[in-house]
């Protein structure tokens, strides 16, 4: 075997050669024929080598530590006698019997001090190494979205968790102190933990295998939002460390706010806001000290203190409620005079208000959600996190009346002809003249029919479209000779009301694509002779409006209808039939457009949400601005004609109405839809009845009596019951 010297090494140079610089070949690299070295190392040689290494290490330590030892020498000399006395000597000399085994008082004091010192060091290290988690528990931050009727009462909620966070400023001070009196009266002065409470809880957990509270509000908040609910020693220790650190970094008000918004109150609710709604049917801002004291009692265990669950619960709840109020007096947060006012236990609702989701409420929620996301620019992700309060424009009373009216019509149809009733659809909507959507009927049940009949664009408007033709002509005039300026028309302008009148243009007859002259027809092919436009609208005579649309210009008619509120997407081919309602607007849009006439020609886009907040803070919401669709004169003349129409078709109802009521029927030539649209007291309601077999196609079917006799009887019946009283 040959040793390989480092490159550049020459015997005549003075240099140190380290063993690590040598390249010693592995045993496998020794050529055949050479003898492999065998190391024989005796025990004495091994010990000598070890002693040598230890000696070198000791020498190095002496050199390095010499300055430190020199500095500590005086202290060591001073403490040596005392340390020797503390040194345990067992059995102790100079003692007899069992006393020989008892440590001296110096040894006892030394042991206690050592234990305290080590414990202190441990706590300091634990505090320094414990971090406040950056991510809250998902369940602790998720909330539901709550929808309210126009009167401010809850309508529906969405989301998996019944929680609504509220700013501390919106929670009455008496309610806050009721919770503090019950749970942690020293909250504003303690360091975030209770040593006595932790000791008691640890004793119960370790000593008796049971668990017990003893936590401050800060600790309970930490447990709610950062940790699990497991009752273990390690979890309690971590809870205490985080609580101490959180108390130093977060204000007491913020901690209290978080606690009140994440605590469990029973009935499936988290937080005071949802608890207030569940037990008293109102917002937390409306609670008094007595009601707050009851809700505070639930924090000790809703299953034991909800008085509606059992007589024993009721007795416990009353006792704790009274104790909390007395405690508020004791700590100076409630005067004796105020306490004297609360002698009667504030009985909560027997059961929390449930929301009728799945039926009409879901159609309302769907409309409000779409509008809220669009106009407040809320992403799906943010909306799903919850915490929004959506205050809608829906009127609870009108919604009930409209729904009841449709349900009655549906039941009557089922009695007369169950087969046709199965495919009958009823769409209805009430819209105020200022754009507020007050009520809708979307279908029998949102769970079985997600298809919203009030907002669908499926069937033609028919003769209910004629007021827009009338308005366009009054506003813009007509042109019967090409190249000449339009001439004005008035409600008294006469048009041919006979059946089968051919439609003309300035160049002559209007021919369709098949090469046939297009003619207009009335319902029942009835002829009326020369008739004024106002009278034609009142009596729903079709032929004058088909020609009037051509004279006004179909583009102008369409624009007038769109300005009034119909969507451009609902219009089909721009042919003479446009004037007879080949457009397919929804009931909601028809109600909105008729409301434009009632509003003096000013149109406001229909909206379903008037205000949005998130955890009490206002969310910016784009509100529709009113726009001028037509002159006030034109709108007034259309309204007058519609008033005549209502009086002509329903003279008895017109006499009993205390104010002017305007309305019109709508029929289609192929009998696939029946409408009634009318306005009373600045509210416009549109009702449409049609048949579609959704299991087969979206093609409308003949009504076959579903809409009544005459064909608009059922739509008008629904409309009149929903609008009662008309006066």
XYZ file of C-alpha atoms in Angstrom:
727
model
C 0.000 0.000 0.000
C 1.285 3.429 -0.866
C 0.406 6.718 0.809
C -0.572 9.476 -1.580
C 1.002 12.743 -0.539
C -0.705 16.042 -1.176
C 0.003 17.745 -4.473
C 3.004 20.048 -4.252
C 4.580 18.383 -1.214
C 8.420 18.242 -1.358
C 10.637 16.760 1.360
C 12.923 19.739 1.373
C 10.082 22.168 2.283
C 9.201 22.844 5.878
C 5.513 22.211 6.343
C 3.166 20.398 8.670
C 1.511 17.311 7.346
C -1.929 16.553 8.849
C -3.381 13.085 8.865
C -6.500 14.431 7.151
C -4.347 15.610 4.241
C -3.285 12.071 3.453
C -5.308 10.046 1.009
C -5.499 6.591 2.509
C -7.016 4.051 0.140
C -9.981 2.002 1.246
C -9.476 -1.664 1.952
C -11.249 -2.510 -1.270
C -8.709 -0.422 -3.176
C -5.653 -2.380 -1.927
C -4.296 -4.384 -4.838
C -4.410 -8.113 -4.714
C -1.334 -9.679 -3.221
C -0.891 -6.946 -0.626
C -1.705 -7.743 2.938
C -4.560 -5.740 4.491
C -3.539 -4.046 7.731
C -5.025 -5.467 10.915
C -5.381 -3.066 13.798
C -4.658 -4.582 17.204
C -5.495 -2.149 19.962
C -5.267 -3.236 23.606
C -7.453 -2.002 26.423
C -4.570 -0.156 28.083
C -3.755 1.692 24.854
C -7.396 2.717 24.472
C -7.554 4.077 28.023
C -4.319 5.952 27.557
C -5.675 7.562 24.383
C -8.898 8.549 26.151
C -6.989 10.085 29.082
C -4.870 12.015 26.660
C -7.891 13.462 24.906
C -9.579 14.407 28.199
C -6.403 16.096 29.378
C -6.258 18.176 26.223
C -9.954 19.117 26.621
C -9.394 20.089 30.255
C -6.462 22.250 29.284
C -8.522 24.035 26.659
C -11.396 24.635 29.125
C -8.993 25.954 31.778
C -7.590 28.407 29.297
C -11.016 29.549 28.053
C -12.782 29.713 31.433
C -9.940 31.209 33.442
C -11.225 34.818 33.066
C -14.756 33.787 34.050
C -13.555 31.842 37.093
C -11.439 34.788 38.184
C -14.455 37.056 38.145
C -16.708 34.603 39.986
C -14.100 33.566 42.552
C -15.133 36.063 45.282
C -18.764 35.054 45.017
C -17.919 31.371 45.049
C -15.745 31.822 48.144
C -18.554 33.720 49.885
C -21.311 31.206 49.038
C -19.313 28.029 49.618
C -20.078 27.717 53.373
C -23.795 28.236 52.775
C -23.937 25.800 49.902
C -22.217 23.209 52.046
C -24.875 23.663 54.691
C -27.595 23.147 52.081
C -25.960 19.994 50.860
C -28.220 17.128 51.928
C -26.577 14.659 54.273
C -28.668 11.607 54.961
C -29.054 10.315 57.457
C -28.421 13.671 59.121
C -25.638 13.593 61.725
C -26.569 14.548 65.247
C -30.199 13.383 64.845
C -31.847 10.249 66.055
C -34.785 8.135 64.920
C -36.979 9.550 62.120
C -35.541 13.042 62.610
C -32.410 11.887 60.893
C -34.358 11.882 57.589
C -36.012 15.293 57.875
C -34.232 18.123 55.934
C -33.186 21.217 57.807
C -35.021 24.504 57.449
C -32.199 25.814 55.271
C -32.555 22.860 52.938
C -36.329 23.309 52.803
C -36.064 27.010 52.003
C -33.457 26.284 49.369
C -35.655 23.647 47.743
C -38.665 25.972 47.658
C -36.629 28.824 46.193
C -35.163 26.520 43.585
C -38.621 25.257 42.627
C -39.992 28.799 42.392
C -37.018 29.903 40.327
C -37.288 27.009 37.918
C -41.064 27.489 37.618
C -40.583 31.181 36.934
C -37.989 30.457 34.292
C -40.333 27.906 32.720
C -43.238 30.354 32.602
C -41.045 33.106 31.142
C -39.800 30.770 28.424
C -43.333 29.471 27.763
C -44.714 33.027 27.475
C -41.925 34.059 25.123
C -42.320 31.031 22.885
C -46.158 31.096 22.728
C -47.533 33.004 19.734
C -51.057 34.222 19.160
C -52.353 32.099 16.246
C -52.661 34.112 13.051
C -55.675 32.156 11.801
C -58.937 32.092 13.699
C -61.044 28.976 13.779
C -63.090 28.927 10.559
C -66.188 28.023 12.527
C -65.592 30.970 14.846
C -65.536 33.502 12.005
C -68.209 32.123 9.703
C -71.551 33.886 9.964
C -74.938 33.775 8.348
C -76.543 36.451 6.197
C -79.818 37.797 7.526
C -82.561 39.278 5.348
C -85.147 41.704 6.709
C -88.612 42.757 5.592
C -89.233 46.404 4.786
C -90.450 46.957 8.366
C -87.101 45.758 9.755
C -88.258 42.376 11.073
C -86.250 39.266 10.127
C -87.382 37.530 6.947
C -84.850 34.785 6.240
C -81.252 33.783 6.748
C -78.705 31.873 4.730
C -75.576 30.040 5.819
C -74.642 27.081 7.987
C -73.944 29.005 11.177
C -76.443 31.191 13.003
C -74.084 33.998 13.932
C -74.132 37.730 13.358
C -71.268 39.872 14.660
C -72.217 43.268 16.089
C -69.931 46.179 17.065
C -69.674 46.684 20.818
C -71.122 50.190 20.484
C -74.389 48.693 19.214
C -74.759 46.459 22.273
C -76.409 48.359 25.163
C -74.096 48.978 28.117
C -76.559 47.353 30.539
C -76.501 44.186 28.460
C -72.698 44.156 28.411
C -72.479 44.540 32.170
C -75.061 41.824 32.688
C -72.646 39.454 30.946
C -69.647 40.789 32.893
C -71.490 40.543 36.199
C -72.345 36.930 35.448
C -69.038 35.813 33.981
C -66.134 38.098 34.895
C -66.793 41.292 36.867
C -63.053 42.087 37.108
C -62.650 41.834 33.336
C -61.421 45.408 32.862
C -58.782 45.087 35.614
C -57.543 41.493 35.421
C -54.472 40.454 33.337
C -56.536 38.167 31.144
C -56.342 35.085 33.349
C -57.565 34.005 36.760
C -54.905 32.122 38.729
C -57.482 30.939 41.243
C -59.803 29.791 38.486
C -57.020 27.994 36.611
C -55.944 26.234 39.807
C -59.492 25.106 40.492
C -59.944 23.914 36.929
C -56.634 22.004 36.972
C -57.537 20.371 40.293
C -60.848 19.224 38.883
C -59.280 18.035 35.622
C -56.223 16.256 37.075
C -57.384 15.342 40.541
C -60.923 14.165 39.864
C -60.960 13.481 36.149
C -63.643 16.104 35.667
C -63.669 19.567 34.168
C -64.731 22.882 35.550
C -64.675 26.449 34.377
C -62.796 29.212 36.090
C -61.820 31.081 32.952
C -61.918 34.805 32.443
C -63.773 36.223 29.465
C -60.398 36.607 27.741
C -59.695 32.908 28.233
C -63.155 31.947 26.996
C -62.679 34.115 23.923
C -59.291 32.479 23.229
C -60.891 29.063 23.561
C -63.710 30.049 21.176
C -61.617 31.481 18.378
C -58.124 29.977 18.639
C -58.308 26.598 20.339
C -60.454 23.504 20.539
C -63.042 22.789 23.205
C -61.047 19.825 24.563
C -60.716 20.017 28.359
C -57.072 18.970 28.844
C -54.233 20.320 30.963
C -52.133 21.186 27.899
C -55.020 23.055 26.289
C -55.688 25.019 29.491
C -52.012 25.938 29.786
C -51.853 27.114 26.160
C -55.108 29.022 26.701
C -53.579 30.865 29.679
C -50.405 31.804 27.799
C -52.310 33.110 24.757
C -54.724 34.985 27.041
C -51.876 36.785 28.791
C -50.304 37.781 25.503
C -53.646 38.753 23.925
C -54.494 40.930 26.926
C -51.292 42.883 26.324
C -51.864 43.329 22.597
C -55.641 43.818 22.251
C -57.920 46.322 23.971
C -60.404 45.053 26.511
C -63.318 46.360 24.444
C -62.164 44.402 21.403
C -61.821 41.229 23.448
C -65.300 41.705 24.929
C -66.759 42.401 21.491
C -65.213 39.228 20.119
C -66.462 37.194 23.064
C -70.035 38.456 22.768
C -70.044 37.653 19.050
C -68.672 34.107 19.282
C -70.278 32.624 22.393
C -72.910 29.898 22.245
C -76.400 30.865 23.471
C -78.420 27.811 22.522
C -81.200 27.423 19.920
C -78.497 27.038 17.292
C -77.228 30.585 17.784
C -73.818 32.156 18.303
C -73.397 35.739 19.464
C -75.736 38.153 21.247
C -77.310 39.457 18.045
C -78.611 36.086 16.876
C -79.509 35.116 20.449
C -81.564 38.287 20.825
C -83.442 37.477 17.632
C -83.947 33.846 18.616
C -85.209 34.501 22.165
C -86.902 37.903 21.813
C -87.395 38.432 18.085
C -85.506 41.731 17.970
C -82.050 43.197 17.538
C -79.668 43.275 20.488
C -79.735 47.090 20.395
C -83.364 46.935 21.603
C -82.700 44.814 24.700
C -82.951 46.123 28.258
C -80.960 45.087 31.328
C -83.525 42.455 32.336
C -83.475 40.701 28.974
C -79.696 41.019 28.874
C -79.469 39.322 32.276
C -81.459 36.355 31.007
C -79.280 35.985 27.911
C -76.196 36.214 30.138
C -77.512 33.292 32.182
C -77.460 31.121 29.050
C -73.667 31.347 28.938
C -73.538 28.952 31.891
C -75.320 26.332 29.782
C -78.199 26.986 27.401
C -79.468 23.444 27.835
C -79.937 24.093 31.566
C -81.245 27.651 31.463
C -83.581 27.856 28.447
C -86.864 28.209 30.392
C -88.977 26.832 27.553
C -87.406 23.370 27.795
C -88.662 22.317 31.244
C -89.987 23.555 34.581
C -86.629 22.865 36.199
C -84.932 24.978 33.551
C -87.420 27.768 34.170
C -86.698 27.765 37.888
C -82.936 27.803 37.302
C -83.259 30.594 34.739
C -85.350 32.789 37.057
C -82.930 32.281 39.947
C -79.835 33.085 37.897
C -81.550 36.040 36.175
C -82.368 37.529 39.575
C -78.851 36.830 40.864
C -77.268 38.577 37.868
C -79.399 41.696 38.331
C -78.554 41.783 42.050
C -74.892 41.374 41.218
C -75.101 44.310 38.785
C -76.392 46.419 41.676
C -73.590 45.156 43.928
C -70.846 46.169 41.484
C -72.469 49.545 40.849
C -73.642 48.978 37.280
C -77.379 49.067 38.028
C -79.055 51.362 40.526
C -81.459 49.936 43.125
C -84.233 52.013 41.573
C -83.589 50.485 38.141
C -83.369 47.023 39.685
C -86.785 47.558 41.241
C -88.293 47.934 37.762
C -87.368 44.377 36.847
C -89.489 42.236 39.139
C -91.028 40.074 36.430
C -88.935 37.513 34.603
C -88.676 38.484 30.891
C -90.158 35.361 29.356
C -88.519 34.626 25.982
C -90.368 33.357 22.918
C -91.458 29.757 23.330
C -89.483 28.912 20.228
C -87.263 30.958 18.010
C -88.857 32.479 14.955
C -88.362 30.155 12.051
C -88.158 31.391 8.516
C -90.387 30.080 5.770
C -87.505 29.206 3.496
C -88.149 26.836 0.644
C -91.375 28.548 -0.425
C -91.864 32.225 -1.324
C -89.090 33.443 0.981
C -86.486 31.748 -1.158
C -87.676 33.574 -4.264
C -87.350 36.834 -2.331
C -83.899 35.871 -1.028
C -82.794 34.956 -4.533
C -83.814 38.347 -5.934
C -82.281 40.259 -3.019
C -79.024 38.290 -3.137
C -78.535 38.894 -6.845
C -79.258 42.590 -6.421
C -77.020 42.942 -3.348
C -74.012 41.288 -4.977
C -74.381 43.325 -8.142
C -74.998 46.784 -6.713
C -72.738 46.490 -3.653
C -69.981 44.747 -5.660
C -69.759 41.812 -3.241
C -67.900 38.743 -4.483
C -69.370 35.278 -4.034
C -66.489 34.406 -1.705
C -67.079 37.373 0.607
C -70.826 36.867 0.587
C -70.453 33.214 1.560
C -68.341 34.199 4.579
C -71.514 35.828 5.886
C -72.072 38.663 8.314
C -74.289 40.707 5.991
C -77.608 42.234 6.999
C -79.720 42.784 3.880
C -82.655 45.126 4.407
C -85.069 44.456 1.572
C -87.974 46.396 0.131
C -90.381 43.459 0.431
C -93.626 44.256 2.244
C -94.663 41.342 4.470
C -98.398 42.139 4.282
C -98.462 42.554 0.512
C -96.404 39.395 0.054
C -98.892 37.436 2.148
C -101.895 38.829 0.289
C -100.379 38.164 -3.123
C -99.371 34.623 -2.173
C -102.793 33.850 -0.713
C -104.502 35.166 -3.855
C -102.402 32.952 -6.134
C -102.819 29.912 -3.885
C -106.598 30.324 -4.024
C -106.537 30.520 -7.827
C -104.300 27.451 -7.992
C -106.644 25.423 -5.759
C -109.674 26.465 -7.807
C -107.913 25.379 -11.013
C -107.096 21.989 -9.496
C -110.723 21.433 -8.580
C -111.938 22.272 -12.098
C -109.314 20.426 -14.120
C -106.463 18.724 -12.282
C -104.623 17.757 -15.487
C -104.297 21.278 -16.888
C -103.662 22.697 -13.415
C -100.494 20.600 -13.137
C -98.852 22.644 -15.896
C -100.307 26.035 -14.870
C -97.908 28.798 -13.890
C -98.714 32.010 -12.043
C -96.275 34.895 -12.051
C -96.988 38.078 -10.124
C -95.187 41.103 -8.799
C -96.017 44.372 -7.039
C -93.707 47.356 -7.559
C -94.013 50.848 -6.093
C -93.839 53.812 -8.427
C -90.449 54.724 -6.952
C -88.983 51.333 -7.962
C -89.294 49.366 -4.713
C -90.240 45.725 -5.281
C -92.912 45.085 -2.667
C -93.960 41.507 -3.379
C -93.462 38.672 -5.842
C -94.964 35.268 -6.435
C -92.331 33.035 -7.982
C -93.910 29.586 -7.812
C -95.416 27.018 -5.444
C -92.104 26.102 -3.753
C -88.546 27.119 -4.556
C -87.261 23.655 -3.609
C -89.359 21.962 -6.253
C -89.379 24.827 -8.767
C -86.338 27.068 -8.722
C -87.774 28.685 -11.843
C -89.068 32.135 -10.760
C -92.345 32.801 -12.559
C -92.405 36.459 -11.494
C -89.080 37.162 -13.190
C -89.251 34.870 -16.210
C -89.438 36.066 -19.801
C -91.385 33.202 -21.311
C -94.750 34.329 -22.646
C -95.735 37.364 -24.761
C -97.309 40.467 -23.219
C -100.123 40.487 -25.759
C -102.520 43.409 -25.631
C -101.112 44.488 -22.243
C -98.300 46.028 -24.348
C -100.638 48.515 -26.093
C -100.151 51.380 -23.552
C -96.523 51.675 -24.706
C -97.607 52.070 -28.319
C -100.095 54.698 -27.203
C -97.425 56.514 -25.155
C -94.929 56.480 -28.050
C -97.476 58.004 -30.437
C -98.550 60.705 -27.969
C -94.936 61.560 -27.165
C -93.383 61.491 -30.664
C -96.248 61.802 -33.161
C -96.840 59.725 -36.326
C -95.487 59.771 -39.851
C -97.800 58.661 -42.658
C -95.910 60.265 -45.529
C -92.226 59.531 -46.011
C -89.991 62.605 -45.828
C -92.447 64.765 -43.931
C -92.130 65.676 -40.228
C -94.269 63.664 -37.798
C -97.701 64.950 -36.933
C -99.031 64.915 -33.401
C -101.840 62.680 -32.209
C -104.157 63.064 -29.243
C -106.307 60.665 -27.234
C -109.199 61.678 -29.475
C -107.433 60.858 -32.748
C -109.511 58.327 -34.678
C -108.232 55.041 -36.094
C -109.914 52.172 -37.912
C -111.102 49.640 -35.348
C -112.506 47.050 -37.722
C -111.253 43.497 -37.798
C -108.985 42.433 -40.649
C -107.731 45.934 -41.446
C -104.598 45.666 -43.651
C -101.458 47.218 -42.216
C -99.926 49.962 -44.325
C -96.656 51.875 -44.562
C -96.019 55.226 -46.321
C -95.126 53.142 -49.395
C -98.252 50.993 -49.309
C -99.396 47.654 -47.784
C -97.030 45.754 -45.517
C -96.078 42.350 -46.932
C -94.667 39.550 -44.815
C -91.853 37.257 -45.968
C -94.311 34.747 -47.425
C -95.682 37.401 -49.759
C -98.971 37.960 -47.929
C -100.465 41.247 -46.829
C -100.440 41.588 -43.056
C -103.794 42.370 -41.459
C -104.733 43.188 -37.864
C -107.387 41.284 -35.917
C -109.367 41.932 -32.771
C -110.335 39.423 -30.108
C -113.293 37.484 -31.410
C -112.771 39.203 -34.788
C -115.098 41.958 -33.653
C -115.223 45.286 -35.557
C -115.605 48.711 -33.917
C -115.456 51.148 -36.850
C -113.689 54.460 -36.379
C -112.602 54.711 -32.755
C -110.527 57.151 -30.724
C -107.192 55.953 -29.437
C -108.258 56.496 -25.829
C -111.388 54.451 -26.311
C -109.492 51.768 -28.227
C -107.107 51.378 -25.295
C -109.958 51.350 -22.803
C -111.802 48.613 -24.706
C -108.647 46.734 -25.723
C -109.290 47.067 -29.463
C -106.172 45.735 -31.172
C -106.331 46.870 -34.776
C -105.791 50.620 -34.181
C -102.587 49.964 -32.202
C -101.080 47.685 -34.812
C -101.379 50.465 -37.369
C -100.461 53.151 -34.832
C -97.204 51.322 -34.141
C -96.321 51.350 -37.835
C -97.163 55.066 -38.085
C -95.120 55.928 -34.992
C -92.215 53.712 -35.978
C -91.491 50.352 -34.407
C -88.051 51.569 -33.319
C -89.675 54.465 -31.469
C -92.257 52.172 -29.871
C -89.580 49.799 -28.683
C -87.436 52.599 -27.240
C -90.420 54.050 -25.398
C -91.157 50.652 -23.840
C -87.519 50.222 -22.835
C -87.386 53.717 -21.331
C -90.498 52.855 -19.333
C -88.813 49.768 -17.879
C -88.967 46.761 -20.207
C -85.693 45.001 -20.966
C -84.323 45.067 -24.490
C -83.613 41.338 -24.203
C -87.337 40.620 -24.009
C -88.000 41.936 -27.527
C -88.103 39.708 -30.555
C -88.439 40.529 -34.246
C -89.271 44.140 -35.069
C -92.404 43.439 -37.122
C -95.981 44.815 -36.941
C -96.825 42.181 -34.307
C -94.511 44.059 -31.915
C -97.345 46.521 -31.281
C -99.601 43.661 -30.184
C -97.078 42.462 -27.631
C -94.775 39.881 -29.183
C -92.204 40.925 -26.549
C -91.916 38.588 -23.556
C -91.411 40.772 -20.449
C -91.581 39.375 -16.941
C -94.385 40.221 -14.549
C -91.892 42.187 -12.488
C -90.880 44.334 -15.460
C -94.464 44.884 -16.587
C -95.400 46.113 -13.111
C -92.394 48.432 -13.094
C -93.175 49.852 -16.552
C -96.832 50.541 -15.721
C -95.562 52.265 -12.581
C -93.747 54.740 -14.852
C -97.108 56.020 -16.104
C -98.307 56.447 -12.526
C -95.074 58.263 -11.569
C -95.701 61.009 -14.118
C -93.379 59.566 -16.760
C -90.392 59.103 -14.429
C -88.930 55.618 -14.355
C -86.887 54.113 -11.529
C -85.314 50.732 -12.079
C -86.925 48.139 -9.778
C -84.798 47.289 -6.766
C -85.162 44.850 -3.896
C -82.549 46.045 -1.376
C -82.625 49.430 0.311
C -79.699 49.047 2.714
C -76.842 46.633 3.481
C -74.660 46.419 6.560
C -71.938 44.001 7.550
C -71.471 43.443 11.250
C -73.227 46.758 11.836
C -71.132 48.811 9.403
C -72.817 50.267 6.317
C -71.907 48.764 2.946
C -71.877 51.112 -0.047
C -74.840 50.363 -2.272
C -75.618 51.782 -5.692
C -79.187 53.054 -5.748
C -81.043 53.483 -9.054
C -81.559 57.062 -10.145
C -84.944 58.184 -11.538
C -84.911 59.001 -15.262
C -87.419 60.792 -17.449
C -89.014 58.245 -19.784
C -91.751 60.483 -21.212
C -93.383 63.794 -20.516
C -95.732 64.176 -17.587
C -98.530 65.009 -20.032
C -98.064 61.780 -21.970
C -97.941 59.728 -18.780
C -101.077 61.395 -17.487
C -102.983 60.719 -20.720
C -101.956 57.054 -20.679
C -103.067 56.784 -17.046
C -106.425 58.365 -17.915
C -106.977 55.792 -20.654
C -106.014 52.946 -18.305
C -108.421 54.340 -15.718
C -111.158 54.219 -18.338
C -110.095 50.665 -19.152
C -110.492 49.581 -15.524
C -113.872 51.321 -15.233
C -115.122 49.854 -18.500
C -114.183 46.265 -17.578
C -115.053 46.456 -13.869
C -117.625 49.202 -13.288
C -118.676 48.000 -9.830
C -115.114 47.923 -8.497
C -114.427 51.320 -10.072
C -117.376 52.870 -8.197
C -116.259 51.537 -4.825
C -112.625 52.572 -5.287
C -111.874 55.668 -3.271
C -109.060 56.762 -5.578
C -108.366 56.365 -9.248
C -107.408 52.851 -10.250
C -105.833 52.176 -13.625
C -105.516 48.751 -15.183
C -105.676 46.685 -18.340
C -106.089 43.114 -19.457
C -103.667 41.337 -21.746
C -104.471 38.507 -24.131
C -102.569 36.764 -26.906
C -103.922 35.637 -30.257
C -102.875 32.023 -29.683
C -104.377 31.960 -26.160
C -101.113 31.026 -24.408
C -101.091 33.797 -21.803
C -103.506 35.988 -19.878
C -102.441 39.187 -18.081
C -103.787 41.838 -15.804
C -101.643 44.870 -14.998
C -102.878 47.804 -12.970
C -101.966 50.578 -10.566
C -103.586 51.829 -7.376
C -102.206 54.056 -4.631
C -98.793 54.329 -6.345
C -98.347 50.562 -6.458
C -98.401 48.636 -9.709
C -99.109 44.907 -9.824
C -98.784 42.589 -12.801
C -100.231 39.079 -12.924
C -99.725 36.539 -15.703
C -101.172 33.045 -16.048
C -99.817 30.550 -18.574
C -99.158 26.852 -19.075
C -95.811 25.163 -19.628
C -94.828 21.571 -19.096
C -91.300 22.098 -17.768
C -90.596 18.387 -18.026
C -90.965 18.522 -21.799
C -90.114 21.995 -23.117
C -90.329 25.734 -22.479
C -92.921 26.189 -25.218
C -96.147 27.776 -23.890
C -99.310 25.660 -24.120
C -102.921 26.791 -24.686
C -104.553 27.907 -21.458
C -107.588 25.605 -21.802
C -109.636 27.476 -19.226
C -106.909 27.796 -16.571
C -107.131 31.589 -16.732
C -110.927 31.592 -16.340
C -113.866 32.792 -18.378
C -113.388 35.348 -19.781
C -109.739 34.468 -20.260
C -108.513 37.274 -17.995
C -110.858 36.455 -15.119
C -108.241 34.630 -12.993
C -105.425 37.199 -13.479
C -107.808 39.998 -12.527
C -109.066 38.032 -9.526
C -105.521 37.611 -8.236
C -104.732 41.261 -8.931
C -107.838 42.618 -7.193
C -107.351 40.470 -4.076
C -103.669 41.439 -3.876
C -104.491 45.144 -4.303
C -107.444 45.230 -1.879
C -108.520 47.692 -0.726
C -108.291 49.498 -4.030
C -109.577 52.730 -2.567
